[in-house]
Coordinates of C-alpha atoms in Angstrom, one line a residue:
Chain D
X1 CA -0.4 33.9 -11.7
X2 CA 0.5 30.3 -11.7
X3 CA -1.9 27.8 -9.4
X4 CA 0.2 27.0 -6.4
X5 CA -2.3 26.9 -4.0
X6 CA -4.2 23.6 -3.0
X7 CA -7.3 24.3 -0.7
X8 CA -7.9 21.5 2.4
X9 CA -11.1 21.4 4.5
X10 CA -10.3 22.7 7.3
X11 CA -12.0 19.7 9.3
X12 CA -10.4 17.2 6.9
X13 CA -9.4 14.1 8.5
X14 CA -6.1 14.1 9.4
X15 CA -4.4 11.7 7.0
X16 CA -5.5 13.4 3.9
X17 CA -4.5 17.0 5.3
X18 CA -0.6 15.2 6.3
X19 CA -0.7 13.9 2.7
X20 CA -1.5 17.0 1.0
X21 CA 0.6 18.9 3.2
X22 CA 3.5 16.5 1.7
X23 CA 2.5 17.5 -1.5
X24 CA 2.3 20.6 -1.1
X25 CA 5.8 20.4 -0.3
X26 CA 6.8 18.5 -3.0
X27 CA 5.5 20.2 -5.4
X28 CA 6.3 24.0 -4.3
X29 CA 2.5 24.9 -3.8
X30 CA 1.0 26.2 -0.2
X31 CA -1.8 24.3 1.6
X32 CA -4.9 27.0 2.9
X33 CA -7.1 25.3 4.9
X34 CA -10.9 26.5 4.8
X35 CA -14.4 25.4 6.2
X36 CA -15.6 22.6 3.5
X37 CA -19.1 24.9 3.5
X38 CA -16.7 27.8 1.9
X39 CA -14.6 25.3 0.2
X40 CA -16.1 26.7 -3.6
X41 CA -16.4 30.5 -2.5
X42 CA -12.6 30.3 -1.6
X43 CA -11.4 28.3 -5.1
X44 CA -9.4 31.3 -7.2
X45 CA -7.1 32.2 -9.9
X46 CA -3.7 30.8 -7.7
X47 CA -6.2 27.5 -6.7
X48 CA -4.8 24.8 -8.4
X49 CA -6.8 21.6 -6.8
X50 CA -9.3 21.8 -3.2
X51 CA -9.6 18.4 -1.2
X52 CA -13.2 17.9 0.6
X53 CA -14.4 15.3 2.5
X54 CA -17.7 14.6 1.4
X55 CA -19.1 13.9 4.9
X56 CA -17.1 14.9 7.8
X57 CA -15.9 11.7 9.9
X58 CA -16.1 13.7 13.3
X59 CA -19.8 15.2 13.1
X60 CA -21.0 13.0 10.2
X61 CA -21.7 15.9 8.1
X62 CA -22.7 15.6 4.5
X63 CA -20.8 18.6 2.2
X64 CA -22.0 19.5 -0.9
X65 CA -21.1 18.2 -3.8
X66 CA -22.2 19.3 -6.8
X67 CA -22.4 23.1 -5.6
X68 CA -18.8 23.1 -4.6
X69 CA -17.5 21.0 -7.1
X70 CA -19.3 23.4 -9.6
X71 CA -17.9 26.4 -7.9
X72 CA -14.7 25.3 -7.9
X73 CA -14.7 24.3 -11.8
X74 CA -15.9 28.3 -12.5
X75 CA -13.0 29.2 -10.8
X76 CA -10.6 26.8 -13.0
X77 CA -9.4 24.9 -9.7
X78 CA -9.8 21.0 -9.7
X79 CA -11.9 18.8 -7.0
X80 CA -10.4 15.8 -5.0
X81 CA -13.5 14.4 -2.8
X82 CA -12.4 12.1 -0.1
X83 CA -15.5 9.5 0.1
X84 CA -14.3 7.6 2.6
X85 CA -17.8 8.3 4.8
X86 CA -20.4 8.1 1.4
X87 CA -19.0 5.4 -0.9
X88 CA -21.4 2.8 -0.1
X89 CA -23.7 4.7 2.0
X90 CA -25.2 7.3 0.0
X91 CA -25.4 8.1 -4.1
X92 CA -22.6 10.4 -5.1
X93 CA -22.9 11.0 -8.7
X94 CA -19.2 11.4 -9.7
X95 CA -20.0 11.3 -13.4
X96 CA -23.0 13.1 -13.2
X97 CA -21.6 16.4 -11.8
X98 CA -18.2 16.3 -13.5
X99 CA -16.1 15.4 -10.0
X100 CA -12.5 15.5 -11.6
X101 CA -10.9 13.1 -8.7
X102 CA -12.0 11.0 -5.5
X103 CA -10.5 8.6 -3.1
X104 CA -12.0 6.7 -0.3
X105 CA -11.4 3.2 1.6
X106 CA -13.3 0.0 1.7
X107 CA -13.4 -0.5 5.0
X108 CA -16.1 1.4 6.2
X109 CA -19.5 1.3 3.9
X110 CA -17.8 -1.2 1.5
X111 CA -17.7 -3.7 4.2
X112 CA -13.8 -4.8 3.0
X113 CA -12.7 -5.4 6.5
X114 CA -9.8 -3.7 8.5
X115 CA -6.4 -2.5 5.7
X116 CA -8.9 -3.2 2.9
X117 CA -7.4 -1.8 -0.7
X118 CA -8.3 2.2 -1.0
X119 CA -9.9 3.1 -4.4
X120 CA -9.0 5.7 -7.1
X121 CA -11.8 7.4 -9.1
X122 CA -10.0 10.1 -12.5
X123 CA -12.5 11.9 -14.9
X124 CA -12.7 9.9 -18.2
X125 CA -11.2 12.7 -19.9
X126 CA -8.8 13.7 -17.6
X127 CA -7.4 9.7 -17.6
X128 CA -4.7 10.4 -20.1
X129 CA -3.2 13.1 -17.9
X130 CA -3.4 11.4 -14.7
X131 CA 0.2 11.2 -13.6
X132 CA 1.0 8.8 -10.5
X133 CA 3.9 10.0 -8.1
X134 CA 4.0 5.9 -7.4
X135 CA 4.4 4.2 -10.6
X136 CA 5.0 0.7 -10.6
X137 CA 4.9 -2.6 -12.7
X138 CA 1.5 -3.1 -12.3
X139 CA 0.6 0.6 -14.0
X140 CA 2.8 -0.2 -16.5
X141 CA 1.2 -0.4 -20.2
X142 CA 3.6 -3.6 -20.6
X143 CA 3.4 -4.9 -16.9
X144 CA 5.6 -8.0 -17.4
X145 CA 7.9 -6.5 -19.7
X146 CA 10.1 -5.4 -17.3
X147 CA 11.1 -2.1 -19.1
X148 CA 13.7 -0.2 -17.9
X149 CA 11.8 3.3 -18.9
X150 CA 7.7 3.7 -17.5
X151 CA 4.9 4.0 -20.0
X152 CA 1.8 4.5 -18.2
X153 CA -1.4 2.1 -18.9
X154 CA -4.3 3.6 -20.7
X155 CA -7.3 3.9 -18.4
X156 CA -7.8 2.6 -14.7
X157 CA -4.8 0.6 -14.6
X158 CA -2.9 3.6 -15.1
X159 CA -3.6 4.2 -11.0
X160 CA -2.1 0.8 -9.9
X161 CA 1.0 0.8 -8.3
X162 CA 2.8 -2.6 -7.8
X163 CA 1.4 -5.6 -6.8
X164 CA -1.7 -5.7 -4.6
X165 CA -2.8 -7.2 -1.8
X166 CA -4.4 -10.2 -2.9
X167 CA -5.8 -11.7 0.4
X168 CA -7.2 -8.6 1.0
X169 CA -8.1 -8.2 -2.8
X170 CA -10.3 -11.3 -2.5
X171 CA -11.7 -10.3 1.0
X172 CA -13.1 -7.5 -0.6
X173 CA -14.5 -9.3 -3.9
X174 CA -16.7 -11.1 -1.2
X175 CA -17.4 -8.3 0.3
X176 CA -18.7 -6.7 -2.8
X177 CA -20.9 -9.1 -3.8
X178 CA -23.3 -8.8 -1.3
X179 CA -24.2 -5.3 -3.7
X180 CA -25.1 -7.5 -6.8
X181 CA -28.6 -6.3 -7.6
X182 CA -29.1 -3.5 -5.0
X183 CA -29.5 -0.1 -5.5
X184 CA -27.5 2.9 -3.6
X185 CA -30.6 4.7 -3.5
X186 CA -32.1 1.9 -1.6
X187 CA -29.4 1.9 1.0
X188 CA -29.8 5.8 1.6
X189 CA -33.3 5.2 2.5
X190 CA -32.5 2.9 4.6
X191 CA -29.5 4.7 6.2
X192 CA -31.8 7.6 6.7
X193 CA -34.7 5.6 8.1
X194 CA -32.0 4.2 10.9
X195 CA -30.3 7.3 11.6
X196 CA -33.6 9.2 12.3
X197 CA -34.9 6.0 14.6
X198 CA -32.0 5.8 16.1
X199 CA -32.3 10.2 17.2
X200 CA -35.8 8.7 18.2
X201 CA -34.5 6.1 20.2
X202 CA -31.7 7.8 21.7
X203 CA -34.4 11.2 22.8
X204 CA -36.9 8.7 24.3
X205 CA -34.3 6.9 26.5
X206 CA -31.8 9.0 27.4
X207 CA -32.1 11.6 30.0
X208 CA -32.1 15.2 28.5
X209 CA -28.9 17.1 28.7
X210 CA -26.6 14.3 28.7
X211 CA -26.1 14.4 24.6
X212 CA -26.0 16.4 22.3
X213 CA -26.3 15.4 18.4
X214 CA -23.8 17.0 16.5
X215 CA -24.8 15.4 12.9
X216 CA -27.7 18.0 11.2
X217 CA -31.3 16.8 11.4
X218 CA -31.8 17.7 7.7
X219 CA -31.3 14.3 5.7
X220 CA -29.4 16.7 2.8
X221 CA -26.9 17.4 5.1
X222 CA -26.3 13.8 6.9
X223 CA -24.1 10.7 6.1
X224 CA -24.8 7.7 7.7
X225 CA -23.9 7.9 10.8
X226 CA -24.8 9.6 14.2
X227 CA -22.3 12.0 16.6
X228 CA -23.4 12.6 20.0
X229 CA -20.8 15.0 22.1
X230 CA -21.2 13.7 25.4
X231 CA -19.1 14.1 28.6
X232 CA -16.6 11.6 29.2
X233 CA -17.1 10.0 25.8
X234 CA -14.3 7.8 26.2
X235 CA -14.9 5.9 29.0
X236 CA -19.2 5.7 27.9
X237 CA -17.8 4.4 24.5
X238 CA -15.5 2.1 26.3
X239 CA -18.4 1.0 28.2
X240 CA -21.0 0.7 25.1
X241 CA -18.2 -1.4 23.3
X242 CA -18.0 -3.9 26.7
X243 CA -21.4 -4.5 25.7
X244 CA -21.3 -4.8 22.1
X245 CA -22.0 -2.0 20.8
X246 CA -19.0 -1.0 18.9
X247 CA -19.0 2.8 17.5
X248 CA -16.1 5.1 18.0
X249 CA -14.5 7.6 20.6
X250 CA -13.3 10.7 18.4
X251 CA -11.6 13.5 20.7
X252 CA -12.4 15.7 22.4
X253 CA -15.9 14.8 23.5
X254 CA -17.3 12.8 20.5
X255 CA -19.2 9.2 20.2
X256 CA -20.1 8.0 16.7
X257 CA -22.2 5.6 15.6
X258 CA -21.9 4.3 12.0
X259 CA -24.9 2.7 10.4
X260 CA -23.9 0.4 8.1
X261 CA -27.9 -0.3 6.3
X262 CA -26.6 -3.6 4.7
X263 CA -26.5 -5.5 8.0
X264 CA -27.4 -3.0 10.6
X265 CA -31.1 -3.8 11.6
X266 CA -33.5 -1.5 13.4
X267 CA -33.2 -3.8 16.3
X268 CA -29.5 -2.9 16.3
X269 CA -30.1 0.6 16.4
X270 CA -33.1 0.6 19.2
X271 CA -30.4 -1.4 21.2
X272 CA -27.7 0.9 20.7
X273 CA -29.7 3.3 22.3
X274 CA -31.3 1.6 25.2
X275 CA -27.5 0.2 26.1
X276 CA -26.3 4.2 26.0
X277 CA -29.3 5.0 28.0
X278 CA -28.2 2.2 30.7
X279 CA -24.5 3.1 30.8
X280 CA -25.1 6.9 31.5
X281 CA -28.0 6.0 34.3
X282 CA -25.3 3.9 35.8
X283 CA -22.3 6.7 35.5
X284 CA -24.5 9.6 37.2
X285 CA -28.1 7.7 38.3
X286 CA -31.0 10.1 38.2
X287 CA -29.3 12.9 35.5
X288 CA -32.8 14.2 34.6
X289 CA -35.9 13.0 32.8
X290 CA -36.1 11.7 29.3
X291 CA -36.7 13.7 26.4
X292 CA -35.6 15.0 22.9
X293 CA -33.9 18.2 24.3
X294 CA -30.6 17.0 24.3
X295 CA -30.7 15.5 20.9
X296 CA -31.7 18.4 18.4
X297 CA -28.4 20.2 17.7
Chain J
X1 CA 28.2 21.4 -5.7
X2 CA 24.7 20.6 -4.1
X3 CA 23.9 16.6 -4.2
X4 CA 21.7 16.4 -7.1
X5 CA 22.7 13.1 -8.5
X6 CA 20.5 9.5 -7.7
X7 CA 22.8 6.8 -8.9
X8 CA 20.8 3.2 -10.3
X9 CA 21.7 0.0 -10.9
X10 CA 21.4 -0.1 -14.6
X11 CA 20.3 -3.1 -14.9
X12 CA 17.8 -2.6 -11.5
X13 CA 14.5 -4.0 -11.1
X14 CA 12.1 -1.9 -13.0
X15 CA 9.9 -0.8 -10.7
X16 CA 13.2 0.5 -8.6
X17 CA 13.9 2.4 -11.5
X18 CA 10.3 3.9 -12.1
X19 CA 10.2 5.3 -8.4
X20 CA 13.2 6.6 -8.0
X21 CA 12.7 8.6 -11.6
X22 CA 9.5 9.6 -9.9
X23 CA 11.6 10.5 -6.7
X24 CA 14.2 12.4 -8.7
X25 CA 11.5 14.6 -11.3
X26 CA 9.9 15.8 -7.8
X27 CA 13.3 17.0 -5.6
X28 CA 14.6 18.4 -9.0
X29 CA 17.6 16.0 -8.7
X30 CA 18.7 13.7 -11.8
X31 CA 19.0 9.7 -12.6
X32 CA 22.7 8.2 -13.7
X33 CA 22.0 4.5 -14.5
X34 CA 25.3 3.0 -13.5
X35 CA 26.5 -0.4 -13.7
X36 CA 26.1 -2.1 -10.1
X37 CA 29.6 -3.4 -9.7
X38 CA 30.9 0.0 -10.7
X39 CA 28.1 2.3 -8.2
X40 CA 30.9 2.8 -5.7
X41 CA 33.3 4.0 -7.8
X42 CA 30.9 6.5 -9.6
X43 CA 29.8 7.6 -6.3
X44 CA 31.0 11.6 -6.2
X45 CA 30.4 15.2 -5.0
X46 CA 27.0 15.6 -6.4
X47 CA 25.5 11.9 -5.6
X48 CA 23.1 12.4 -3.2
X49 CA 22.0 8.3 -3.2
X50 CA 22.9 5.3 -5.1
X51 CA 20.3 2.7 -5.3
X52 CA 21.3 -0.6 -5.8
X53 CA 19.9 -4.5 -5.9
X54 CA 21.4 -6.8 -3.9
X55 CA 20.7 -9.6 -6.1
X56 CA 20.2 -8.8 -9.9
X57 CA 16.8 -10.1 -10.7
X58 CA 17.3 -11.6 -13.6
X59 CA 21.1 -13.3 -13.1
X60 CA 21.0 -13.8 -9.9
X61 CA 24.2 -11.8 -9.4
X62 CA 24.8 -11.0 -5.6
X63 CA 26.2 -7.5 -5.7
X64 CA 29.0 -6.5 -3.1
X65 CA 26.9 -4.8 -0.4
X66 CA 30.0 -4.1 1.8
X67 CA 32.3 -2.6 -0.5
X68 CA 29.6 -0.4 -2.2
X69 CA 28.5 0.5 0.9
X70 CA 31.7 1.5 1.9
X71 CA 32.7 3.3 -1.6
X72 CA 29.5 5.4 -1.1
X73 CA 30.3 6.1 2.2
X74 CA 33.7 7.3 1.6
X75 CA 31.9 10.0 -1.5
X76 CA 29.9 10.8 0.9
X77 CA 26.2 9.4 -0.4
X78 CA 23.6 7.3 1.0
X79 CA 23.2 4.1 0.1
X80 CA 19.7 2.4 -0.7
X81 CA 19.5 -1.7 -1.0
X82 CA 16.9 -3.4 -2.4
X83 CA 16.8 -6.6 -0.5
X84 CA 13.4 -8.4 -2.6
X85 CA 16.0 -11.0 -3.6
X86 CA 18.1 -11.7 -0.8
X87 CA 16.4 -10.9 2.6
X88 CA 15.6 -14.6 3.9
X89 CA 18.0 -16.4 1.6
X90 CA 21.3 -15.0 3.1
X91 CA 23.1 -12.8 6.0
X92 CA 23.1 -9.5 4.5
X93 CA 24.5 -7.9 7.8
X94 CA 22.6 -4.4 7.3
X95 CA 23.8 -3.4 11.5
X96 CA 27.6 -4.7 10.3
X97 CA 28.2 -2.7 7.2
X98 CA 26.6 0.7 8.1
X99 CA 24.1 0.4 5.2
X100 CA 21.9 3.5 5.4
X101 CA 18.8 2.4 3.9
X102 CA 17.3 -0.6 2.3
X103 CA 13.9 -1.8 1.5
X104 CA 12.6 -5.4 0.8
X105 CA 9.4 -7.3 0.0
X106 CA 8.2 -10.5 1.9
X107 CA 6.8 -12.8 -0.5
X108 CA 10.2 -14.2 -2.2
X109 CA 12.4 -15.8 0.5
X110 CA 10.5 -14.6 3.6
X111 CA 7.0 -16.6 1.6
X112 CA 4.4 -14.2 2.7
X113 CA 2.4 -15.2 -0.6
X114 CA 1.8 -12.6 -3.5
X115 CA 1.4 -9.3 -2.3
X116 CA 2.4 -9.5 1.2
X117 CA 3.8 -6.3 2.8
X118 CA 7.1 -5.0 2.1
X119 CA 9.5 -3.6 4.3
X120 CA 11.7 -0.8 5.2
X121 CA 15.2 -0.4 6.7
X122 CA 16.7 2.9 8.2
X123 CA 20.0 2.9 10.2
X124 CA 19.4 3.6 13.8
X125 CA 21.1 6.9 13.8
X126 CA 19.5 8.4 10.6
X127 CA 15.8 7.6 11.7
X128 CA 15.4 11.0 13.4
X129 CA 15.9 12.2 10.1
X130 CA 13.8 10.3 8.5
X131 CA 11.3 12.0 6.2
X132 CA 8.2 10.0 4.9
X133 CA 6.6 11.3 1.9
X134 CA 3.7 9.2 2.6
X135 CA 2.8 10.6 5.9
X136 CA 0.0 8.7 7.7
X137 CA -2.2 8.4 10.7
X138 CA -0.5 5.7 11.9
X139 CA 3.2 6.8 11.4
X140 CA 1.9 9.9 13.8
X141 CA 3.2 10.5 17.3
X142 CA 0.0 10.1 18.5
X143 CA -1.9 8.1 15.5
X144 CA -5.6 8.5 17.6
X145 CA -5.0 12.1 18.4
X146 CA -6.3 12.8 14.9
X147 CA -4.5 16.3 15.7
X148 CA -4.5 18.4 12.0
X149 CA -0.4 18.7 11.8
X150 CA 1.8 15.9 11.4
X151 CA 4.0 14.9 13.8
X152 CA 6.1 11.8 12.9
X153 CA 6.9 9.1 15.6
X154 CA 10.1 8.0 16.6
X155 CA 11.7 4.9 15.4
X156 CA 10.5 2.5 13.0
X157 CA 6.8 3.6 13.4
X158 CA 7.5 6.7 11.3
X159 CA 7.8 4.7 8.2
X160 CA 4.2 3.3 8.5
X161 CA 1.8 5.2 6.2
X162 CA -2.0 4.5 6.7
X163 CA -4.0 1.4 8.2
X164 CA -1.9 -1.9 6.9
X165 CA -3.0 -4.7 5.5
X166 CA -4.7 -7.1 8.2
X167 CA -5.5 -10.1 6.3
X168 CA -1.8 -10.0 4.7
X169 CA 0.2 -9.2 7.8
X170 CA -1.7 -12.1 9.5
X171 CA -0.6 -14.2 6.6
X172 CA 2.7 -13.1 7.0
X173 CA 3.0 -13.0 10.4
X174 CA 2.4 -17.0 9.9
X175 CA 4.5 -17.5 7.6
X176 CA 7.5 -15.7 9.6
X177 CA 7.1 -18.1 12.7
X178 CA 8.7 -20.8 10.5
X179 CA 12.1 -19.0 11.7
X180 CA 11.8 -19.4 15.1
X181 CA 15.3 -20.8 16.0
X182 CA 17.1 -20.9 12.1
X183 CA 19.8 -19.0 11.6
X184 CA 20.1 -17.5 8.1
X185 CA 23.8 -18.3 7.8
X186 CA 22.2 -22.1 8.0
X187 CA 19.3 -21.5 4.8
X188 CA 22.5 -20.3 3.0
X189 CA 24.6 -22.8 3.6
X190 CA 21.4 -25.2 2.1
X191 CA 20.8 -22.7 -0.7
X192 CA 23.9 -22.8 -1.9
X193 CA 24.4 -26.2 -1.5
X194 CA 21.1 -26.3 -3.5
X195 CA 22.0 -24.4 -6.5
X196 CA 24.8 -26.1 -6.8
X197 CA 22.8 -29.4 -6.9
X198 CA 20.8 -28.2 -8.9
X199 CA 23.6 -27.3 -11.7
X200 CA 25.3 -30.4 -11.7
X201 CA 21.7 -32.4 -12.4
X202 CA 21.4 -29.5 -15.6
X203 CA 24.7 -30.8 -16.6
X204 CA 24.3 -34.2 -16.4
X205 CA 20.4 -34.5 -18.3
X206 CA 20.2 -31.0 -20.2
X207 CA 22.2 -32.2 -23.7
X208 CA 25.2 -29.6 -24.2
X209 CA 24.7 -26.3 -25.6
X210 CA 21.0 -26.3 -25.0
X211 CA 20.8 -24.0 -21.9
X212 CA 24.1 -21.5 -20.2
X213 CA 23.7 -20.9 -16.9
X214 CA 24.1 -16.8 -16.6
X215 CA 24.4 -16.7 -12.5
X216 CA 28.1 -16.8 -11.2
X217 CA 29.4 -20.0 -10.5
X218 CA 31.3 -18.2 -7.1
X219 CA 29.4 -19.0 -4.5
X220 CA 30.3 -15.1 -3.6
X221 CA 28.5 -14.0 -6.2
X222 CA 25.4 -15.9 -6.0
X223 CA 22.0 -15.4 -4.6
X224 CA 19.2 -18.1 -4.3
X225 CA 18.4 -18.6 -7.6
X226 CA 19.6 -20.3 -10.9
X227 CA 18.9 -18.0 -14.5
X228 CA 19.4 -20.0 -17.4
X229 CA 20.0 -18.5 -20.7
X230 CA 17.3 -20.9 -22.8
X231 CA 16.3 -20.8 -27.1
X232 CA 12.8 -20.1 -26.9
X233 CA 12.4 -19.9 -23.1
X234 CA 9.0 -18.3 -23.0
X235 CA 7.1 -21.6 -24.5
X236 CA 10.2 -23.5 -22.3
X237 CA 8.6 -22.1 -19.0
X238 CA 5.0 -22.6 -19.8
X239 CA 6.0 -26.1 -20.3
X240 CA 7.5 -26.5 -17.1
X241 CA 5.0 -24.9 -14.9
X242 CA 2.2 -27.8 -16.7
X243 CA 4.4 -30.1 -15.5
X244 CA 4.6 -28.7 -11.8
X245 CA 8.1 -27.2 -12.1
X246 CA 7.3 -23.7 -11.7
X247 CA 10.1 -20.7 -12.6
X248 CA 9.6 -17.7 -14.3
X249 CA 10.2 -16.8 -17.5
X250 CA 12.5 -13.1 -18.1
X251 CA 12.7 -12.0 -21.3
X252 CA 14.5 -11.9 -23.7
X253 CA 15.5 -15.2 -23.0
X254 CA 15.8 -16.3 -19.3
X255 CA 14.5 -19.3 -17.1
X256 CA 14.5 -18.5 -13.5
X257 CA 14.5 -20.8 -11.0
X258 CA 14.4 -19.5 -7.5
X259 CA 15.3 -22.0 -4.0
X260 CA 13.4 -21.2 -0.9
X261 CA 16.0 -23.4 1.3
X262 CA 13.1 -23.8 4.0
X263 CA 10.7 -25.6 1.8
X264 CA 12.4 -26.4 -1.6
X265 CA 14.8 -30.0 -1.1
X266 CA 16.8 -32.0 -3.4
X267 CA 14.5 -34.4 -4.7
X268 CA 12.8 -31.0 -6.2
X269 CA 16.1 -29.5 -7.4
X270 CA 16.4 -32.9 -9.0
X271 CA 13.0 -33.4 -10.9
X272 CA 13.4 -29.4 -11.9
X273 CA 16.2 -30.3 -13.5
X274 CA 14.9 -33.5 -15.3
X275 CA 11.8 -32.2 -16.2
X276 CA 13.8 -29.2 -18.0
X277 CA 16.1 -32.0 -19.7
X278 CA 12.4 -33.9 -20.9
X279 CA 10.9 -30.5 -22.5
X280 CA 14.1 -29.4 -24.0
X281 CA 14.1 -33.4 -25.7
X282 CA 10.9 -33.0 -26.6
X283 CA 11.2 -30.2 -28.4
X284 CA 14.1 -30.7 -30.4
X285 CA 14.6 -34.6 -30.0
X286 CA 18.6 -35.5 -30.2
X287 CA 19.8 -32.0 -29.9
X288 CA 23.3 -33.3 -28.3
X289 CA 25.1 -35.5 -25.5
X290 CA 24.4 -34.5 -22.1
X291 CA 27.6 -32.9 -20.4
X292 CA 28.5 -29.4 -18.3
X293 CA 29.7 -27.4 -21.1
X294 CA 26.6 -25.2 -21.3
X295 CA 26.2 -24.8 -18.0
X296 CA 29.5 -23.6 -16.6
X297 CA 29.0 -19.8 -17.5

């Protein structure tokens, strides 16, 4: 039978499952959504093309990779991994374990700032077949040739649309720099070293029962940042961000923490902890003793 | 018959042209490149949409946005302007003559710099039908909900996509406040009286013969810009923008000037047009008497 089926994650966030839905539509195929862990189990002879996140942006998450990516390739289907939670935070390996397309933002581990440009990544060999629903002067192989009929650049360009956002553009050239001469493996260590000090932190000072990690203790299966479901997260984030510590309220019941291990410090993350610690002794003073209880899940 | 039918400019901007082939090859429906003086009148059973540029890039040709309108309107089609040329250079009256769609960028007349955000127009009554195929976070109901299914918002938020560019619409948004209290009909009167300027100095310095001016002479059929026809008008540009006089260059054989009435005055109309009449000396030194006959076309 023909492949008309495209395979979300079931958790995916949002935007990307409105998008492929759209697709989907466009394109006469029909959108099953599926646990990311089953994502590769589920790819079969109708599944055209399964969209993963590589770490989940509610529960921080890390999916993986190369087993469904792999799994997915024995079943003839292609890959699209979102890495808006890994691409500066953690190695990925697109190359290495034959990832046919990804997408992700700037904005997060890139440092690009808020409406930074969104990236692109096609398999070398699949480059010449890449087709762009947005084609536009700047993909063009003659860009200021102003032809009436589109040819599509060879290579990356070939992903362009028109022109870009070049205050934003050079925000993020900036940004970049700050990665000349260091290694992504480094950063993982270091992201991995926070997060867990951070779990340390956040056991030793807050009373037990009042959070409850919802990223996986295993470093395998963790991005780089920390969810705690917590009652009335909103108002406590609303709170911790009063006080400078800026993570995110994500509904129901969820506070996340994003370590970013360029220019978050240790320091940063002990606070973190300390001011959550304060603002739920204040909300409900005397909720129960101290201890790591509360932050094994 | 079922409207299959997208009706272009033929002589649109390309990147019009690109899309809408794009547009057409995924709703199944088919491209007739038309003339734009003569969309109207091909407007029939089976045109779904005509898409038309106000302003013709290259000639500066304003196109006859109420009658098209109108014409398409009476076939019953849809009519989309592109406005890249004319929004912030002259009343175009969008509200007045029932124009269904149109879609613009900033960084022409409205001088949001290069790559500033573009824009989108959808007649009040059709925007509860308005269906994004770029459906995004923040053109949802409830953009932090982060709820799996789409649900668009109502007015002009459902044509937002994902997280805009900051740095750009902060640039923008500054470079908007300069019309606080102009009226448009006010930089028109300027523009035009600008062009015009600006083609009597061509006549009087630019030897006869040398350059023919390819925008209409009719004030009713002219945008904010001055094209003129030019031998060798690649190496004729360059030269002008080394000398501070900068236009583009459209091939074949096209100088475009363009006139921002808010910032561009006389005395620059003026030295444009003798600094043309120095290069085109210095090129080919006694190529003619000065005198209006190339430029009246």
């Amino acid at each position: 039978p023909a492949r008309d089926e495209i395979l979300v994650d079931a958790e995916t966030f949002p935007t990307d499952g409105y998008i492929a839905e759209s697709a989907a539509r466009m394109t006469g195929c029909r959108i099953r959504a599926v646990p990311a862990a089953e994502i590769g189990a589920a790819c079969g002879p109708r599944t055209a093309v399964a969209l993963v996140n590589h770490v989940d942006y509610r529960t921080g998450r890390l999916h993986d990779l190369p087993g469904t990516t792999a799994a997915a390739h024995a079943a003839g289907a292609l890959v699209v991994w979102d890495l808006c939670h890994s691409a500066g935070a953690l190695p990925v390996g697109l190359d290495a374990h034959g990832v046919d397309l990804a997408v992700g933002c700037t904005y997060k581990y890139l440092n690009g700032g808020p409406g930074s440009p969104a990236f692109l990544y096609v398999r070398r060999d699949l480059q010449p077949r890449f087709d762009s629903p947005l084609p536009g002067w700047n993909s063009h192989a003659d860009p200021f040739g102003m032809a009436p009929s589109y040819a599509p650049a060879d290579g990356a360009v070939r992903g362009r649309v028109g022109t870009p956002d070049i205050l934003s553009m050079l925000a993020l050239e900036a940004a970049l720099e700050v990665w000349d001469g260091v290694a992504v493996e480094d950063v993982r260590a270091k992201s991995l070293a926070l997060t867990d000090f951070f779990l340390e932190c956040v056991a030793a000072y807050v009373p037990r029962g009042r959070v409850e990690c919802v990223t996986p203790a295993a470093h395998a299966e963790r991005g780089s940042q920390v969810a705690l479901r917590c009652e009335d997260a909103e108002e406590v984030m609303r709170e911790l961000i009063a006080r400078g510590v800026v993570g995110d309220f994500r509904r129901p019941d969820v506070l996340r923490f994003g370590f970013t291990p360029l220019y978050v410090g240790y320091a940063d993350a002990e606070r973190a902890a300390r001011v959550l610690a304060d603002v739920l002794a204040e909300r409900h003073p005397g909720g129960g003793p101290p201890g790591a209880g509360g932050t094994g899940g």
